[in-house]
CSV table of C-alpha atoms and ligand atoms in Angstrom, one decimal:
chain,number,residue,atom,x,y,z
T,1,UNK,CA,0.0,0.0,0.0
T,2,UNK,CA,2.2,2.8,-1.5
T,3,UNK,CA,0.4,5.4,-1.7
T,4,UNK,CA,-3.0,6.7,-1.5
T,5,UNK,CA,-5.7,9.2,-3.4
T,6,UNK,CA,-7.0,12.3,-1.7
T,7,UNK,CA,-10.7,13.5,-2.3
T,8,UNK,CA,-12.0,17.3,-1.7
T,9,UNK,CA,-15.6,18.4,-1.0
T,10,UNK,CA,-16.3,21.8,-1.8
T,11,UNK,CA,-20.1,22.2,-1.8
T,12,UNK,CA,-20.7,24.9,-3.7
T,13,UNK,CA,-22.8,26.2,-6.6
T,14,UNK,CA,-24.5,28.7,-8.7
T,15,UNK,CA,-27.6,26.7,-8.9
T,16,UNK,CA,-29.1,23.4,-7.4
T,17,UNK,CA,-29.3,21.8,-10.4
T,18,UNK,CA,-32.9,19.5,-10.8
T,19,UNK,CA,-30.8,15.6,-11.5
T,20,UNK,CA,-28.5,16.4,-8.9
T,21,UNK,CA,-28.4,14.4,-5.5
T,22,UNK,CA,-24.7,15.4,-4.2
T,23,UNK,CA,-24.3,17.2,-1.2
T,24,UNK,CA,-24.4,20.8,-2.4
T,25,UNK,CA,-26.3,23.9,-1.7
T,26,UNK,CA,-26.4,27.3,-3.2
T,27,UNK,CA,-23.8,29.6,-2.6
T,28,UNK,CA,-25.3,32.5,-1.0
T,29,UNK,CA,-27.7,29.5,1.1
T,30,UNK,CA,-24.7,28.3,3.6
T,31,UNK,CA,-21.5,30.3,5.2
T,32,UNK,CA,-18.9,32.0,3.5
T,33,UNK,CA,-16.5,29.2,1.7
T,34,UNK,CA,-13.6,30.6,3.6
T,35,UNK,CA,-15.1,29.4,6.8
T,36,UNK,CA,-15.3,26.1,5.3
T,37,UNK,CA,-12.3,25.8,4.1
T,38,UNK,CA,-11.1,26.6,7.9
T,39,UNK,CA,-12.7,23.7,9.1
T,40,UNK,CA,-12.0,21.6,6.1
T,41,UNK,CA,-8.2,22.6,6.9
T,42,UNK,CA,-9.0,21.5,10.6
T,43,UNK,CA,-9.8,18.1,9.3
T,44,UNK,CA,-6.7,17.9,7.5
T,45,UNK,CA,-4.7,18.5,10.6
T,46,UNK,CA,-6.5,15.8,12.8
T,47,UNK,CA,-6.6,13.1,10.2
T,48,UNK,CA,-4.3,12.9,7.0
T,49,UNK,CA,-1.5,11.8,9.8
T,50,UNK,CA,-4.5,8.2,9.9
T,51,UNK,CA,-2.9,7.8,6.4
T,52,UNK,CA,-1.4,4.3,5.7
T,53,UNK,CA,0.8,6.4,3.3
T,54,UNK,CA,1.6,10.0,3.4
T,55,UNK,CA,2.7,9.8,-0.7
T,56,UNK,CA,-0.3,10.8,-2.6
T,57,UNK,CA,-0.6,9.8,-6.0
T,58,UNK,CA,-4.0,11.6,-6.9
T,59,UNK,CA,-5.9,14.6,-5.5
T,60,UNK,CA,-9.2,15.2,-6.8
T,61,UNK,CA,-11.0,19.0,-5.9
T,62,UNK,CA,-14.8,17.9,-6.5
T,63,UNK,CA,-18.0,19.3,-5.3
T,64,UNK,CA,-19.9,21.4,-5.9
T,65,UNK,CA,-18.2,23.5,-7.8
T,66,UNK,CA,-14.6,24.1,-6.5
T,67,UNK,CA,-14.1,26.6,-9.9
T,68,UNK,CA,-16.5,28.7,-7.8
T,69,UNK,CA,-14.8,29.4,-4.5
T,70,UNK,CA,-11.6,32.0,-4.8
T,71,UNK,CA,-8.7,29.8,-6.0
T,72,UNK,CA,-6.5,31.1,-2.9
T,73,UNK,CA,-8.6,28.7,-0.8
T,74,UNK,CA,-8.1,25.7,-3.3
T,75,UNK,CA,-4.0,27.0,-3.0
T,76,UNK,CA,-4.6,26.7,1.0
T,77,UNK,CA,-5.9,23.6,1.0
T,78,UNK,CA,-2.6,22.0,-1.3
T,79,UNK,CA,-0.5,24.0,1.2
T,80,UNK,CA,-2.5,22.7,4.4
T,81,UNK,CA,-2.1,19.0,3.4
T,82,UNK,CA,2.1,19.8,2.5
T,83,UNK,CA,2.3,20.9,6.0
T,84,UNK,CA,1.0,18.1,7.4
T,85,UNK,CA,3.3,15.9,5.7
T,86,UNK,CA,1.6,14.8,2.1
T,87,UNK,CA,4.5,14.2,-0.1
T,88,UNK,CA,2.8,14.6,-3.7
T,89,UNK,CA,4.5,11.8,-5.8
T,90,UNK,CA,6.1,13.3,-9.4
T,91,UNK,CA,3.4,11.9,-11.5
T,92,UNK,CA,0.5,12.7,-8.9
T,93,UNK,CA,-3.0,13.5,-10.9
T,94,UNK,CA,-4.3,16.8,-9.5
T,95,UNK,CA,-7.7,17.4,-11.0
T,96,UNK,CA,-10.3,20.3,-10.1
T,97,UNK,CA,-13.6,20.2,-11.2
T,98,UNK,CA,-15.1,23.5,-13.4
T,99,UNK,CA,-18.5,24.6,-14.6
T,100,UNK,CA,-18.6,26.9,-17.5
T,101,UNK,CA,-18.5,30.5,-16.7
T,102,UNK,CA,-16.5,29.9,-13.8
T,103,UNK,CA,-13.0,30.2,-14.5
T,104,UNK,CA,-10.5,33.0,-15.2
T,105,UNK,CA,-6.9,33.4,-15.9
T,106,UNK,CA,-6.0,34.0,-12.6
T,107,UNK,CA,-8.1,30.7,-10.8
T,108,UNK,CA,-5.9,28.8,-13.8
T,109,UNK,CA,-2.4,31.0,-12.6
T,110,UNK,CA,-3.4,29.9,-9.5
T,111,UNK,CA,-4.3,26.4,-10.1
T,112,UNK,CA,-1.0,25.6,-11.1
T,113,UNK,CA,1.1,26.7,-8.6
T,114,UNK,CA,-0.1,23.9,-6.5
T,115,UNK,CA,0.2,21.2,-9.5
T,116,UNK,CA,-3.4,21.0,-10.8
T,117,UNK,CA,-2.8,19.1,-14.5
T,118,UNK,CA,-6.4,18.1,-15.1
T,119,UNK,CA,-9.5,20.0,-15.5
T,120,UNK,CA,-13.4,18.3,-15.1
T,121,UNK,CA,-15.5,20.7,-17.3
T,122,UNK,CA,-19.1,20.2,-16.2
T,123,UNK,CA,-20.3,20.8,-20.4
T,124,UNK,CA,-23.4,18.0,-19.7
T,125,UNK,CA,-24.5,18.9,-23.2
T,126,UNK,CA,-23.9,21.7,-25.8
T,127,UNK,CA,-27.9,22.3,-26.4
T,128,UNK,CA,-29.2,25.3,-24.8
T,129,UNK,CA,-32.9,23.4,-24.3
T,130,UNK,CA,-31.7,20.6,-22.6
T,131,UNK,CA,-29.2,22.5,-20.1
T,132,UNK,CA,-32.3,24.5,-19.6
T,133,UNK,CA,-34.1,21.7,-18.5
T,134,UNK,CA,-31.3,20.1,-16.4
T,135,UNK,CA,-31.7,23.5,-14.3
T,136,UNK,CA,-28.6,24.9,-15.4
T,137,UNK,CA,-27.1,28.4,-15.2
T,138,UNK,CA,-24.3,28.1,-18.2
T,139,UNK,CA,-25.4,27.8,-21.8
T,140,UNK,CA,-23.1,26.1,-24.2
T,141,UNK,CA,-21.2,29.1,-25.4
T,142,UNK,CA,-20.2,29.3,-21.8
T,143,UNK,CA,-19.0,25.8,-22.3
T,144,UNK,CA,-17.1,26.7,-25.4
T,145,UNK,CA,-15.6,30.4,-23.5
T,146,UNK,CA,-14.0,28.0,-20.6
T,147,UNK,CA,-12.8,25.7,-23.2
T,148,UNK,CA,-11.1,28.3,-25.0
T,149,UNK,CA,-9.6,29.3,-21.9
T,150,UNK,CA,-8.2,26.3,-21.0
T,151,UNK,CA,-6.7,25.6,-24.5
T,152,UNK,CA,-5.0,28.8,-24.7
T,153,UNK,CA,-3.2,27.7,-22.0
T,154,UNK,CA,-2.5,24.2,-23.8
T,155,UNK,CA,-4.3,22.4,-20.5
T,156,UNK,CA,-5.3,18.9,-20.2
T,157,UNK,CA,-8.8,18.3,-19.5
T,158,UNK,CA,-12.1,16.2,-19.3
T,159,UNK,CA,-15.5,16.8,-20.2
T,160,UNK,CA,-18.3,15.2,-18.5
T,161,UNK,CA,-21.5,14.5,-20.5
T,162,UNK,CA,-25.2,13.4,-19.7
T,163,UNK,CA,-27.3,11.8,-22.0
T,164,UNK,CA,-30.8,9.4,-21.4
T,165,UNK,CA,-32.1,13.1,-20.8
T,166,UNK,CA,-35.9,13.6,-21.1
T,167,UNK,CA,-37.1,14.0,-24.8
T,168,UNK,CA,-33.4,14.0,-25.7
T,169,UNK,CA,-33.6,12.5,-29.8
T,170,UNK,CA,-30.0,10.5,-31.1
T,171,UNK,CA,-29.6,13.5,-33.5
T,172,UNK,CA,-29.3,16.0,-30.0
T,173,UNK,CA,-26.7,13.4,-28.9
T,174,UNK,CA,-24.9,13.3,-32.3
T,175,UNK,CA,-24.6,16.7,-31.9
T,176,UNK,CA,-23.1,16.7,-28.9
T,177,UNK,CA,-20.5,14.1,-29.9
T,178,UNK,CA,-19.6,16.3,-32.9
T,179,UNK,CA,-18.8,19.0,-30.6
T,180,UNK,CA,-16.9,17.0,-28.0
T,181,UNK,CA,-15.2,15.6,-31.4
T,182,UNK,CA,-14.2,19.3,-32.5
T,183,UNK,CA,-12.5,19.6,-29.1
T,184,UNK,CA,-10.7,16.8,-28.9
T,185,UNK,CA,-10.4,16.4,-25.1
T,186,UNK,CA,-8.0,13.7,-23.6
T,187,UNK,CA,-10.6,12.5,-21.4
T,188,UNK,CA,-14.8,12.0,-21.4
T,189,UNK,CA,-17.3,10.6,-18.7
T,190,UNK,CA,-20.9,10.0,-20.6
T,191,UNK,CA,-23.6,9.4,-17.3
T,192,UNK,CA,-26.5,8.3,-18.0
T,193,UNK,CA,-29.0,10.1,-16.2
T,194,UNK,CA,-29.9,8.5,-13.3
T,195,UNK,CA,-33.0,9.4,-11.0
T,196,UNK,CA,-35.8,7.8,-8.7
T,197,UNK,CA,-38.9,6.8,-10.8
T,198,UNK,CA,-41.4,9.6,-10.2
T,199,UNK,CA,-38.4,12.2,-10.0
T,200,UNK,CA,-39.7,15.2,-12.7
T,201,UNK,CA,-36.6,14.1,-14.5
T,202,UNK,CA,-37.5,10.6,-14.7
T,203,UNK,CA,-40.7,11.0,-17.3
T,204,UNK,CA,-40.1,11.2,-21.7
T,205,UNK,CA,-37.0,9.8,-21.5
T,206,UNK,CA,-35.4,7.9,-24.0
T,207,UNK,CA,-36.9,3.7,-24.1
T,208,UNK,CA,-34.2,1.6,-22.3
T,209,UNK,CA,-33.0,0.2,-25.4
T,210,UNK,CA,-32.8,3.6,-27.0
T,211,UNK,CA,-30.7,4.5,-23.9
T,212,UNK,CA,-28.6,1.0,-25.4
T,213,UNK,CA,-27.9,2.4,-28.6
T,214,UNK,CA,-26.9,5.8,-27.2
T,215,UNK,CA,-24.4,4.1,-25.5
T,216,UNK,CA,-23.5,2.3,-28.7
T,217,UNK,CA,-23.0,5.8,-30.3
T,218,UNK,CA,-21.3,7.1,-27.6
T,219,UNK,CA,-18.8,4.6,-28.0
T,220,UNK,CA,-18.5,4.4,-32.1
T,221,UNK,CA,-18.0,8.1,-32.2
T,222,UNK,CA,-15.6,8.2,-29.3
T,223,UNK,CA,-13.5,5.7,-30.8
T,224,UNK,CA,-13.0,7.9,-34.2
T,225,UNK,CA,-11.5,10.3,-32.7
T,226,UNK,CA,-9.1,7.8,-30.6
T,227,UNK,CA,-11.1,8.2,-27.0
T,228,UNK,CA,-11.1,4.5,-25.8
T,229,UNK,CA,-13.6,3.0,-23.8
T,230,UNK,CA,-11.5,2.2,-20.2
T,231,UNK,CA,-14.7,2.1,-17.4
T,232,UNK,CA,-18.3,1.9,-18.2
T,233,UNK,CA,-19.3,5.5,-18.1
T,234,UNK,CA,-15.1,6.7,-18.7
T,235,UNK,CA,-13.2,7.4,-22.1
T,236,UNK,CA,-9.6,9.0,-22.6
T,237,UNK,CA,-6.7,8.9,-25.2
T,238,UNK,CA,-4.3,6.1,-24.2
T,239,UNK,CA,-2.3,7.3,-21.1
T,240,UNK,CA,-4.8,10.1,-20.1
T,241,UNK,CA,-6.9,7.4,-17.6
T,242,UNK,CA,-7.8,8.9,-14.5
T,243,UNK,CA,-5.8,8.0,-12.0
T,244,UNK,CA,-8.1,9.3,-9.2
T,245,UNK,CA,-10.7,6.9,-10.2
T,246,UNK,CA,-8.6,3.9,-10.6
T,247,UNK,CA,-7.9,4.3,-7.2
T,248,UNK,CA,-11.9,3.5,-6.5
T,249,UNK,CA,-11.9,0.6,-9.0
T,250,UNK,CA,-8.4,-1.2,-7.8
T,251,UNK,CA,-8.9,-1.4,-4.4
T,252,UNK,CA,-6.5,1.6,-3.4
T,253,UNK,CA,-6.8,3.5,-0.2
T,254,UNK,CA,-7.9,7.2,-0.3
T,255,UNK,CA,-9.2,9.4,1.9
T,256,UNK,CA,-11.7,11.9,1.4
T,257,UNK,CA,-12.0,15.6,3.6
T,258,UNK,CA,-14.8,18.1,3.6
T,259,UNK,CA,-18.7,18.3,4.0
T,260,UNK,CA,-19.9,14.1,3.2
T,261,UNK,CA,-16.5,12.8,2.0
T,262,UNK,CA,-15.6,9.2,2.2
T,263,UNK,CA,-12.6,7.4,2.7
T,264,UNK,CA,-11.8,3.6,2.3
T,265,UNK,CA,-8.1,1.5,3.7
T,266,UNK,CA,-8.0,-1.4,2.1
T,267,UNK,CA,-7.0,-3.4,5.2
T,268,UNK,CA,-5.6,-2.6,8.8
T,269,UNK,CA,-4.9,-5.2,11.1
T,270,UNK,CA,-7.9,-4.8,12.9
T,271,UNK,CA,-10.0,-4.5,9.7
T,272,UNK,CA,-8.3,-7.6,7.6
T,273,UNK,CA,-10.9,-6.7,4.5
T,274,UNK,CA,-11.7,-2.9,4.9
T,275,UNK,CA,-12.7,0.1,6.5
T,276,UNK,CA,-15.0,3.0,5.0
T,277,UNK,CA,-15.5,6.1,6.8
T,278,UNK,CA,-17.6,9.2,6.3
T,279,UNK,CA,-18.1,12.8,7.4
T,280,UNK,CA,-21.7,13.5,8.2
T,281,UNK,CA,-23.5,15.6,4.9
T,282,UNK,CA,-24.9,18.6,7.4
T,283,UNK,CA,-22.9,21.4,8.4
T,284,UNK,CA,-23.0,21.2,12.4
T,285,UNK,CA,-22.4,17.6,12.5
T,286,UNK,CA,-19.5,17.7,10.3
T,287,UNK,CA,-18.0,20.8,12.1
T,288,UNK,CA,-17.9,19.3,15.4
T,289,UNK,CA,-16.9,15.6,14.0
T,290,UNK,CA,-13.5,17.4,12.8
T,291,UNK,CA,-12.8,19.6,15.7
T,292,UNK,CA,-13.1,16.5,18.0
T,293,UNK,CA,-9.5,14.4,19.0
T,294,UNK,CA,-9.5,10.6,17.9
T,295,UNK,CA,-6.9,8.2,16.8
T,296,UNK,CA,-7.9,6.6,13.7
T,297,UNK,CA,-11.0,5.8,11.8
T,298,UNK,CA,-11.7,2.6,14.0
T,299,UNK,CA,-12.1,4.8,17.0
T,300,UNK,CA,-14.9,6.9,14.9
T,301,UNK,CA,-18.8,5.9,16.2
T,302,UNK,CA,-20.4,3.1,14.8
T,303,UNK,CA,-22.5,5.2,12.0
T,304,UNK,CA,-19.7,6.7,10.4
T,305,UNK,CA,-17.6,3.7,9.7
T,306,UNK,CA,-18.2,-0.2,8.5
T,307,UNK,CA,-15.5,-2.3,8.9
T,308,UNK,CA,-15.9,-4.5,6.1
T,309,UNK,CA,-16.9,-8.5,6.1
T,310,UNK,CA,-15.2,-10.8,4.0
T,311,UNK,CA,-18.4,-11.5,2.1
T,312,UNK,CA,-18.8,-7.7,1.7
T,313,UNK,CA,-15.3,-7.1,0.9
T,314,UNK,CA,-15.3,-9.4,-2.2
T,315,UNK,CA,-18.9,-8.3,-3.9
T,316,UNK,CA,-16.9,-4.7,-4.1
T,317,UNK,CA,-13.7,-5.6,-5.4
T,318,UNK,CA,-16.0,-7.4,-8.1
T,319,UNK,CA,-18.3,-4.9,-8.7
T,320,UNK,CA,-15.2,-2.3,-9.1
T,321,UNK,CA,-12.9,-4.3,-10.5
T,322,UNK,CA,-15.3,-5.3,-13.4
T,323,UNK,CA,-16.2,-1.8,-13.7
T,324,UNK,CA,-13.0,-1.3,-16.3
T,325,UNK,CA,-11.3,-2.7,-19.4
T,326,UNK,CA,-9.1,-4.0,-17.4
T,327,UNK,CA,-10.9,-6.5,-15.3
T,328,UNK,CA,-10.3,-8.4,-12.4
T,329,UNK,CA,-6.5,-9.7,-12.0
T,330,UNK,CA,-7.1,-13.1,-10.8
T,331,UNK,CA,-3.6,-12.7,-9.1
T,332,UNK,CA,-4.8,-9.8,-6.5
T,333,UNK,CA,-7.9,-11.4,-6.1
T,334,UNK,CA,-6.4,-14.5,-4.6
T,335,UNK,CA,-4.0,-12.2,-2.8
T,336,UNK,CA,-6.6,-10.6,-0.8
T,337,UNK,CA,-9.2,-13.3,-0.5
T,338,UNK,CA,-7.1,-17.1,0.3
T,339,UNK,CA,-9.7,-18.6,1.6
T,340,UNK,CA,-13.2,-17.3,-0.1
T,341,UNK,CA,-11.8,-16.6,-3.7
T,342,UNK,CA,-12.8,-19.9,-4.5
T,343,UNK,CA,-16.7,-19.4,-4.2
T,344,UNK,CA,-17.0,-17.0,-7.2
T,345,UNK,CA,-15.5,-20.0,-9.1
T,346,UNK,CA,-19.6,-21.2,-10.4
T,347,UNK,CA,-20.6,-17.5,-10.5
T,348,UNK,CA,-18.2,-16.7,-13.1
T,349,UNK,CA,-18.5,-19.5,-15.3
T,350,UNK,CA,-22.2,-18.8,-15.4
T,351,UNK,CA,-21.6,-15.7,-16.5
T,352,UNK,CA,-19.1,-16.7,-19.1
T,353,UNK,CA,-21.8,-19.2,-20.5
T,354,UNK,CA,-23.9,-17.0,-20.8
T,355,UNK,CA,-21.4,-14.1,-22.6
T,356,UNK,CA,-21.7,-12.2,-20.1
T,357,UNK,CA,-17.9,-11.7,-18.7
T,358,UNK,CA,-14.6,-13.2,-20.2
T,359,UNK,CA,-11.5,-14.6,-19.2
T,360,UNK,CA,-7.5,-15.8,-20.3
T,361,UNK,CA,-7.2,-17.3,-16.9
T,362,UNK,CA,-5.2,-13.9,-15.5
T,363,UNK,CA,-8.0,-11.3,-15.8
T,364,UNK,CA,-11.6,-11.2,-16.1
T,365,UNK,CA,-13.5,-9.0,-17.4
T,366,UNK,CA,-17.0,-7.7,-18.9
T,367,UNK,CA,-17.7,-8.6,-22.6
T,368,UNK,CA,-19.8,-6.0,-24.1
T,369,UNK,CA,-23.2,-7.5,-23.6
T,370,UNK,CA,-22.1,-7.6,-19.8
T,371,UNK,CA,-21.6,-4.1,-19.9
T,372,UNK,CA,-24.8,-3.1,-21.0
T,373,UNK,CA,-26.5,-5.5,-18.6
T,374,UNK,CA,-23.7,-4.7,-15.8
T,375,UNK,CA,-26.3,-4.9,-13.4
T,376,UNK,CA,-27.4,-8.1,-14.1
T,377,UNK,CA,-23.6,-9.5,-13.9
T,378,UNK,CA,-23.3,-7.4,-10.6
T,379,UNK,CA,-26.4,-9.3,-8.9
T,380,UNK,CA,-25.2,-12.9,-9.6
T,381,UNK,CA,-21.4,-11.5,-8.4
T,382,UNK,CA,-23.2,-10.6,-4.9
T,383,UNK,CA,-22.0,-12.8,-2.1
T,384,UNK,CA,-23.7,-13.2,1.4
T,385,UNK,CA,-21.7,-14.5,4.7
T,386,UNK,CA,-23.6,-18.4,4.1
T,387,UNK,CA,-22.0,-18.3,0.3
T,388,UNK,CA,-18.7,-17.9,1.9
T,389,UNK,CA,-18.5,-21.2,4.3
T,390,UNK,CA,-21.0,-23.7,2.5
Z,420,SAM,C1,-20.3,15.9,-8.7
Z,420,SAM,S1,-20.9,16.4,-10.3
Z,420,SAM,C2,-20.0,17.9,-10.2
Z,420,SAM,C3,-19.6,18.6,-11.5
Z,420,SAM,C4,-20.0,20.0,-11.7
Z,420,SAM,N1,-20.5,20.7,-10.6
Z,420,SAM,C5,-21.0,20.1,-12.8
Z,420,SAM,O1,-22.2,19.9,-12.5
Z,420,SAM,O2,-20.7,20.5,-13.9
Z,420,SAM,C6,-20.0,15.4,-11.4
Z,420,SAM,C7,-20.8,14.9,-12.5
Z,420,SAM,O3,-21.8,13.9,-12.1
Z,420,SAM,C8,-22.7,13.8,-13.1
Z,420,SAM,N2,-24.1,13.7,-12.5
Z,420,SAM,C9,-24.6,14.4,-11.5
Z,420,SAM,N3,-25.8,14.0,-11.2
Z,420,SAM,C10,-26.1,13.0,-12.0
Z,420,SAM,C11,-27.2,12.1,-12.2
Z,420,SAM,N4,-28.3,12.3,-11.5
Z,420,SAM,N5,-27.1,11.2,-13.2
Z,420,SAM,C12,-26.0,11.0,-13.9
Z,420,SAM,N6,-25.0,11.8,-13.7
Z,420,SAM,C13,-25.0,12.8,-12.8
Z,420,SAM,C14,-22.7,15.1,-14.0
Z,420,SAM,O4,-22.3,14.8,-15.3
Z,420,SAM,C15,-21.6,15.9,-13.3
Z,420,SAM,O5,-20.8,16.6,-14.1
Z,421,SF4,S1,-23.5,22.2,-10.6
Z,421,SF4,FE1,-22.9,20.1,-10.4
Z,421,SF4,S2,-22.7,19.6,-8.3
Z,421,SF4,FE2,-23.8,21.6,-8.5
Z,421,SF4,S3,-26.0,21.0,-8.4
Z,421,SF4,FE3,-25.3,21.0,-10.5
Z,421,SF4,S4,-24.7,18.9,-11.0
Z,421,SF4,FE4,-24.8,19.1,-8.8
């Protein structure tokens, strides 16, 4: 365990917008970001030293909208977690996220100086009727202003895209990809929208197997312009993976600070398969969590952390691992699970009878009919305690 990822929450934005179920709030609605940052930097001070490893290979400024905020507070934060020992490794991925119509040249100066090399633009779509409907603030030449931005400066960035929207047609969607085409970003995430049935969002949306072939598209048009498929919902030019998210998919420790952040060890010795802790998502109850003295995330109370079963432990390092191209290594998963590894054995040949995953005996992985029922494949990869000692 050589190093670990680092996750921000900065819970800020212009607008609630109407998919949205992170923990964020207007900005005017809460306090001032510099007093959240204070206690954010507070947090950093009690627990980064809980680390199993002060190198960080990954931090990721999400939200929210942590473009909104004044970029001296992002700079703070970098400077906060140097002081308290973080060695930033040389090839560490430091990504911020933006929304259109939020950046300058000055956030980007800024930026820099503490070693942000990736950019999250929050585009969502380039048709002014559908932002519109998703609630949002930005139109798409906002989009295309903060894109210009960023190439003027030669920057490396990402967009993220939703699509499944309601009365969203293929054509808006081709549209869409022709503009992400004529940008040529090193890095894409496509979501499908995902909301509760009866949600306002969840009615004239595209048929599930139109939702299929948008995928499909997604993919084609992706490919042309050499953005690979490497996650479900993630696409890049070879090398320009994220790193952050990898550490989520392989079983990495991170630990996440700020307003509802998670963070996950892998294993301690009292917590052979896991750990996962989390800050409370309200304001009070966060603020006094951090400001109170406590050794490690074993000693927090029961509701903010699981210590992870073995049965539990396995269905997740399925359910992530599978998530990418890359597929399960059968070598870690025999590494971390001796004695239980065994019981996926029928599972998984099920599932390759059925097309569903593949194997070459080292890794396994989703074909792509089990990607487009992932869910399906998920379910029958879902262990309980009894499936672990009959
Ligand atoms: C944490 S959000 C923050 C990004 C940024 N504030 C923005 O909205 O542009 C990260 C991404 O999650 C995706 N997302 C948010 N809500 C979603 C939902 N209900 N279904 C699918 N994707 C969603 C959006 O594409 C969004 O860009
Ligand atoms: S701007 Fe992003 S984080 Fe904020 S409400 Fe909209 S989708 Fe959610």
């Amino acid at each position: 365990m050589n190093s670990i990822g680092v996750y921000i929450h900065i819970p800020y934005c212009i607008q609630r917008c109407r998919y949205c179920d992170f923990t964020t709030f207007e900005q005017d609605k809460i306090l001032p970001p510099s007093e959240y940052v204070e206690h954010l930097k507070q947090e950093i001070r009690q627990r980064f030293r809980w680390a199993p490893s002060s190198k960080v290979h990954s931090i990721y400024f999400g939200g929210g909208t942590p473009s909104l905020i004044d970029s001296s507070l992002i700079v703070s934060i970098v400077e906060e977690l140097a002081n308290e020992g973080m060695v930033l490794m040389p090839q560490a991925e430091v990504t911020i996220e933006i929304n259109p119509a939020t950046l300058d040249p000055k956030k980007i100066e800024d930026y820099l100086k503490v070693g942000v090399n990736r950019f999250s633009v929050g585009a969502q779509s380039f048709d002014d009727d559908l932002l519109k409907l998703c609630g949002r603030r930005h139109n798409a030449q906002d989009t295309r202003d903060t894109l210009a931005l960023l190439n003027k400066s030669k920057l490396n960035y990402s967009f993220d895209l939703l699509f499944g929207l309601p009365h969203q047609t293929q054509e808006q969607l081709l549209r869409d990809l022709e503009e992400v085409q004529s940008w040529s970003p090193n890095h894409l995430s496509a979501y499908c929208l995902t909301v509760p049935q009866g949600h306002p969002m969840s009615y004239h949306r595209p048929s599930e197997d139109k939702q299929i072939e948008m995928f499909q598209v997604i993919e084609q048009q992706l490919l042309a312009v050499n953005l690979h498929r490497y996650e479900i919902s993630n696409f890049s030019r070879p090398g320009f993976e994220s790193q952050h998210n990898y550490t989520y998919w392989n079983d990495r420790p991170y630990m996440g600070f700020g307003l509802s952040a998670h963070s996950y060890f892998p294993k301690m010795p009292e917590a052979p398969f896991g750990v996962r802790f989390w800050n409370p998502t309200v304001f009070d109850a966060y603020f006094d969590k951090v400001s109170s003295a406590i050794d490690g995330p074993l000693d927090l109370p029961q509701p903010q952390r699981e210590v992870l079963k073995e049965h539990e432990a396995l269905t997740d390092f399925f359910h992530m691992h599978l998530r990418t191209e890359a597929g399960l290594p059968a070598d870690a998963l025999r590494l971390k699970f001796p004695r239980s590894w065994e019981c996926a054995i029928n599972p998984l040949e099920k599932l390759e009878n059925q097309n569903l995953i593949q194997s070459d005996g080292t890794r396994t992985s989703l074909t792509s009919k089990g990607r487009l029922m992932s869910n399906q494949v998920f379910a029958q990869l879902t262990f309980t305690a009894e499936d672990l000692t009959s």
